[in-house]
Short mmCIF file of C-alpha atoms in Angstrom, two decimals:
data_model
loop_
_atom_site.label_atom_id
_atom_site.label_comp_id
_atom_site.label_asym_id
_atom_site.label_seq_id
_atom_site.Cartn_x
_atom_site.Cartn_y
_atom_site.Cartn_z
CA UNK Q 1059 162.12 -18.61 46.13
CA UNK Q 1060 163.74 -17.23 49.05
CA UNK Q 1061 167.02 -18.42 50.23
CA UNK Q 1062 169.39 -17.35 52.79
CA UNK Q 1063 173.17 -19.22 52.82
CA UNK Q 1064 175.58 -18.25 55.64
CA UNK Q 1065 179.60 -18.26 55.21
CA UNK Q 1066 182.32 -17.44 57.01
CA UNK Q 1067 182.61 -19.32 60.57
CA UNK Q 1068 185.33 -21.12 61.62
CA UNK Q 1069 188.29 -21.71 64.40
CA UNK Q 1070 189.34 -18.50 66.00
CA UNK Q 1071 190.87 -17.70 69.54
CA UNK Q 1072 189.51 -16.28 72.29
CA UNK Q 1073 190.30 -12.00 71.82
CA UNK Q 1074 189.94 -12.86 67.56
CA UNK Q 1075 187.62 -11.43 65.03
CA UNK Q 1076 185.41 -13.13 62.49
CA UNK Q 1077 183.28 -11.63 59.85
CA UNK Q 1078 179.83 -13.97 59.01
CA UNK Q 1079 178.28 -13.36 55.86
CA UNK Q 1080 174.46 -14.57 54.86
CA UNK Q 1081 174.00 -14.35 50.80
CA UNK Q 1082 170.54 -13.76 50.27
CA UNK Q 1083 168.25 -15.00 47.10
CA UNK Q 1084 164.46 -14.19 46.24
CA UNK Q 1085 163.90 -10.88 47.97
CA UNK Q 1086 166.09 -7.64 48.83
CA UNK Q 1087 167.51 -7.57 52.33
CA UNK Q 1088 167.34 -3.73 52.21
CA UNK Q 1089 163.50 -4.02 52.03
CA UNK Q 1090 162.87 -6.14 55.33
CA UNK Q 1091 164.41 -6.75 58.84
CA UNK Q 1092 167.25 -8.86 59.05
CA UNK Q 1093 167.81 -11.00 62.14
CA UNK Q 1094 170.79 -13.27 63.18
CA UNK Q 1095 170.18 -15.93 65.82
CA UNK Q 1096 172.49 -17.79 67.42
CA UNK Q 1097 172.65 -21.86 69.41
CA UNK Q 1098 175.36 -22.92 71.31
CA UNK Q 1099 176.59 -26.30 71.50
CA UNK Q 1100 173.66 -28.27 73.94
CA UNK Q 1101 171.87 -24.78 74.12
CA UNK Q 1102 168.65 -23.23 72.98
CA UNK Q 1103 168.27 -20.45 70.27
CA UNK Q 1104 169.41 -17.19 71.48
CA UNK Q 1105 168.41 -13.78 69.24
CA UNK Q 1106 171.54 -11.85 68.68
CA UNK Q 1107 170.89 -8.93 66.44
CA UNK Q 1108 168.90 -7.24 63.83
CA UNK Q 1109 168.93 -4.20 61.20
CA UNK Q 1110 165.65 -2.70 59.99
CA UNK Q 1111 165.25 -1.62 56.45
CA UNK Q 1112 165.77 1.87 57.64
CA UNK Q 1113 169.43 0.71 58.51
CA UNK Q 1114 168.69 1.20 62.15
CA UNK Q 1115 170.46 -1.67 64.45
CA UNK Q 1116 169.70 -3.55 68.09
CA UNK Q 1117 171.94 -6.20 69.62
CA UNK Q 1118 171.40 -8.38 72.48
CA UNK Q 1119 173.23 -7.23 75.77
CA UNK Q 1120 175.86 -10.51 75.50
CA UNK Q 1121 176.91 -9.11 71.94
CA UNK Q 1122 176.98 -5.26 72.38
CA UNK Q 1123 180.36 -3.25 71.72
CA UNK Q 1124 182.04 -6.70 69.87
CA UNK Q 1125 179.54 -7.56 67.38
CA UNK Q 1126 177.89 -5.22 64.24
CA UNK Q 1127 175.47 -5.94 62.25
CA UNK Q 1128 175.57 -4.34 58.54
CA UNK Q 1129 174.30 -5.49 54.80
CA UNK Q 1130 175.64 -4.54 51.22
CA UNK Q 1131 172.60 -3.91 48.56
CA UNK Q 1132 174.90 -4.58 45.98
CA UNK Q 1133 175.68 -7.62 47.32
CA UNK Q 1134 172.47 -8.62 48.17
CA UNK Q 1135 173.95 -9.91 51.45
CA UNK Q 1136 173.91 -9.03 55.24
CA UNK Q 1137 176.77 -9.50 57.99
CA UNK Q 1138 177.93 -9.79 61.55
CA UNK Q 1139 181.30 -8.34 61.91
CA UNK Q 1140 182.14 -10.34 65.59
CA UNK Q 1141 185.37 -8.91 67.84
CA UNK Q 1142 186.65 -9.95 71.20
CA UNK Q 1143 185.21 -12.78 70.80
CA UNK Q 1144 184.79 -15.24 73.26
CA UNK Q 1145 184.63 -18.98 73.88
CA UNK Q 1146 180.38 -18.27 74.91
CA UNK Q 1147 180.67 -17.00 71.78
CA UNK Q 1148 180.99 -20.37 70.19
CA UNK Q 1149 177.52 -21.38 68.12
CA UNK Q 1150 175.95 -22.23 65.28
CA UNK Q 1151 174.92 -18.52 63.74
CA UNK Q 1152 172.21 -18.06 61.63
CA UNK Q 1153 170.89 -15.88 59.41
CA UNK Q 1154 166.52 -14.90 59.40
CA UNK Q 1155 164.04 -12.55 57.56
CA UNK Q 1156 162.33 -10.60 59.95
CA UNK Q 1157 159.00 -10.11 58.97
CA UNK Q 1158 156.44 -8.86 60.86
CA UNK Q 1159 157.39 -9.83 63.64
CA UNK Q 1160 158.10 -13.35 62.82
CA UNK Q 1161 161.37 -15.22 61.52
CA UNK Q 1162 159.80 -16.54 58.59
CA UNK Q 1163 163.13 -17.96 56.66
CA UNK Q 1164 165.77 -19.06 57.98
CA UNK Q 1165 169.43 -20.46 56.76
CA UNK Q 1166 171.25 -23.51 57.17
CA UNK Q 1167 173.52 -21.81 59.74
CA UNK Q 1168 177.49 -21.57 59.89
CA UNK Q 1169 179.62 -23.09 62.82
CA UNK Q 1170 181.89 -20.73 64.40
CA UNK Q 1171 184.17 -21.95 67.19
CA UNK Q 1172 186.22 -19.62 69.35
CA UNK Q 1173 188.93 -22.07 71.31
CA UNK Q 1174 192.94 -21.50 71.65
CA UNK Y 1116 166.76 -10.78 78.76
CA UNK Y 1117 166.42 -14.04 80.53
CA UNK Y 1118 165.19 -17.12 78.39
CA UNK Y 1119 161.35 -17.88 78.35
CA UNK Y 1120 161.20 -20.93 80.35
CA UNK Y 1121 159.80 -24.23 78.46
CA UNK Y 1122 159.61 -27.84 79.87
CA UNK Y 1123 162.87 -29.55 78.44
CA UNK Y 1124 161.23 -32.19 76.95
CA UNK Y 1125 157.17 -33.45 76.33
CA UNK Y 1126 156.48 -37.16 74.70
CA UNK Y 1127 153.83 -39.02 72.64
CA UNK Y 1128 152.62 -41.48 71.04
CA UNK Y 1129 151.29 -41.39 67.54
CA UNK Y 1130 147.85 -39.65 67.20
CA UNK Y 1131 147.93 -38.33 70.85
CA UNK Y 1132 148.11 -34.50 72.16
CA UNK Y 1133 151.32 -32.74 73.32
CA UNK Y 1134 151.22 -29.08 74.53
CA UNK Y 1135 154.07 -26.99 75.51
CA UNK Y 1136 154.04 -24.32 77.46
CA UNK Y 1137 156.37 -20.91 77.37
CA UNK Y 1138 156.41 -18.59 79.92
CA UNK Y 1139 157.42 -15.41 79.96
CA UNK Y 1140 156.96 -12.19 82.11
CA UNK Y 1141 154.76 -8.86 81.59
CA UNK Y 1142 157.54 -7.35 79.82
CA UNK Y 1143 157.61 -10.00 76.91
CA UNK Y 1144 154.74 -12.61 76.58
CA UNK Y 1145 152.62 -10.91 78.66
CA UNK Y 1146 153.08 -7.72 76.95
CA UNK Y 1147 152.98 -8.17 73.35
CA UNK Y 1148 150.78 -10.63 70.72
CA UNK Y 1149 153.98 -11.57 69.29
CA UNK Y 1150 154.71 -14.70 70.07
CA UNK Y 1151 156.18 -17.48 67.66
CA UNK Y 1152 157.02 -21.18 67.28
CA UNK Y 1153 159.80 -22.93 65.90
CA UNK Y 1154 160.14 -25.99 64.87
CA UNK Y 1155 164.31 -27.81 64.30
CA UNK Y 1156 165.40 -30.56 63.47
CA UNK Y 1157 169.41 -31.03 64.26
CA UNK Y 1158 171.65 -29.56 61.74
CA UNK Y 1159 168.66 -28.21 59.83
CA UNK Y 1160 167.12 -24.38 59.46
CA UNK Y 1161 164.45 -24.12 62.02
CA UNK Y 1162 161.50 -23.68 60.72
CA UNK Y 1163 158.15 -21.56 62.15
CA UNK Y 1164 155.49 -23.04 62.74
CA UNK Y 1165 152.92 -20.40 64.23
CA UNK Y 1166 153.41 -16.50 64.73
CA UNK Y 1167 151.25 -14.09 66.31
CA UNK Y 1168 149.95 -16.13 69.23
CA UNK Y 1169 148.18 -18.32 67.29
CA UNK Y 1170 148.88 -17.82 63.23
CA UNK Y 1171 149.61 -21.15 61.19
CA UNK Y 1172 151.69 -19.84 58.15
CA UNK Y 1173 150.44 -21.64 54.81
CA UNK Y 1174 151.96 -25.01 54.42
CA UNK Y 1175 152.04 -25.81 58.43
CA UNK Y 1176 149.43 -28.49 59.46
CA UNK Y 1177 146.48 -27.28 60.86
CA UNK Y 1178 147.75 -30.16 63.72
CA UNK Y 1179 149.62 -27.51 65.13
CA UNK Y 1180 147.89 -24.85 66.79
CA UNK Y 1181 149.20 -21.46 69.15
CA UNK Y 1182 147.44 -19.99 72.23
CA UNK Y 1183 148.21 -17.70 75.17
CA UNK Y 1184 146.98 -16.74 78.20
CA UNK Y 1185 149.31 -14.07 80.70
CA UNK Y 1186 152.39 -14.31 80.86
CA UNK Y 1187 152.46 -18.36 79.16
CA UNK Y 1188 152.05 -19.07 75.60
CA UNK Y 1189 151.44 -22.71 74.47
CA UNK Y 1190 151.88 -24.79 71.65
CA UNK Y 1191 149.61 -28.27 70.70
CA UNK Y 1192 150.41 -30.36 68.42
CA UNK Y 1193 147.33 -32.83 67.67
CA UNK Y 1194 147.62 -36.04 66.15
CA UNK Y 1195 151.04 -36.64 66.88
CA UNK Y 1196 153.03 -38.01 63.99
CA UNK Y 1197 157.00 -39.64 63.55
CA UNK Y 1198 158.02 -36.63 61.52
CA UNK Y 1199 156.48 -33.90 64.41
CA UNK Y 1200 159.74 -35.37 66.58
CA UNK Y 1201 161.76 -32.04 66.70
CA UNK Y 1202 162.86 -29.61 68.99
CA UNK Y 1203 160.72 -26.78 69.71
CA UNK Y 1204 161.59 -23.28 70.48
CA UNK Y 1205 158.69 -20.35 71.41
CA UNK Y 1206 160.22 -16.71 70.79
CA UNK Y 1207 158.35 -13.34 71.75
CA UNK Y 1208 158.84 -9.63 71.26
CA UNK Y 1209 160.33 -8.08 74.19
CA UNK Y 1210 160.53 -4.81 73.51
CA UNK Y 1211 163.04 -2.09 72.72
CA UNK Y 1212 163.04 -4.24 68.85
CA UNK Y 1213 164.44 -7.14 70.80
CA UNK Y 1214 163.36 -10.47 70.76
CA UNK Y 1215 164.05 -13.78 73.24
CA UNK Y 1216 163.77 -17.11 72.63
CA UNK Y 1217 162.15 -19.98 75.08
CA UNK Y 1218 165.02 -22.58 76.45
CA UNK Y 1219 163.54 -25.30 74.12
CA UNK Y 1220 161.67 -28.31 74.39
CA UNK Y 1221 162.51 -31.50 72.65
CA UNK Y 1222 159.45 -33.88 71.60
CA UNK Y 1223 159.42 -37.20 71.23
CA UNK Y 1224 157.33 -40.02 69.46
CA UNK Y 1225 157.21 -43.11 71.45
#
């Protein structure tokens, strides 16, 4: 069964870093396209980065030069390393499997709040 | 990217017809046959519902059903039921491996 469980979000102020992790279960996220999609409190979903199994990476234009996307095999888990962050920044995160063009799973999400 | 624009909110009552729409431009919608639905419920993983334009991934009701036409992509949900109450999102290749999402469209029961 596939499963994807974020960690890491949090309180951090405005100029901070934050590192979000997504632990992934049932497949191998060096094998498929991994997105991360954000929503902001009252807001819509907003797509905020991916990395294709080749490694390559693409980032929306609010997120490029302060956020990276990246994934350990060993781990089995993919990341979004977030600097200068800012209080637009503030969201739910999420992890997805990219898959043919499609988000077809998706995790829980993890709360990260950027606020002095 | 600017958002693909969705009504903010459709309603029905049970066993009726709700469509939403999703429009796009040329450079998204318009351009590509990859256009997907999401379904979320607050505080849960969202959840697709129909990829490709008009694809129902096993275990999604046939109720639900994806079509587009230009630049506008719509989703119907037939035979409205309590549990369909969600909020919808539409999302569509837009090139350059990026992707943007519709502003969202909440659906109610009465």
């Amino acid at each position: 069964e596939v499963q994807l469980v974020e960690s890491g979000g949090g309180l951090v102020q405005p100029g901070g870093s934050l590192r979000l992790s997504c632990a992934a279960s049932g497949f191998t996220v060096s094998t498929i396209y991994m997105t991360w999609v954000r929503q902001a409190p009252g807001k819509g979903l907003e797509w905020v980065s991916v990395i294709h199994n080749d490694g390559s990476t693409y980032y929306a234009d609010s997120v490029k030069g302060r956020f990276t996307i990246s994934r350990d095999i060993s781990k089995n888990t993919l990341y979004l390393q977030m600097n200068s962050l800012r209080g637009e920044d503030t969201a739910v995160y999420y992890c997805a499997r990219e898959y043919y063009w499609k988000l077809d799973h998706w995790g829980q999400g993890t709360l990260v709040t950027v606020s002095s | 990217q600017s958002a693909l624009t969705q009504p903010r909110s459709v309603s029905g009552s049970p066993g009726q017809s709700v469509t939403i729409s999703c429009t796009g431009t040329s450079s998204d919608v318009g351009g590509y046959n990859y256009v997907s639905w999401y379904q979320h419920h607050p505080g849960k993983a969202p959840k697709l519902m129909i990829y490709d334009v008009s694809e129902r991934p096993s275990g999604v009701p046939d109720r639900f059903s994806g079509s587009k036409s230009g630049n506008t992509a719509s989703l119907t949900i037939s035979g409205l039921q309590a549990e369909d109450e969600a909020d919808y999102y539409c999302c569509s290749y837009a090139g350059s491996d990026t992707y943007v999402f519709g502003t969202g469209t909440k659906v109610t029961v009465l």
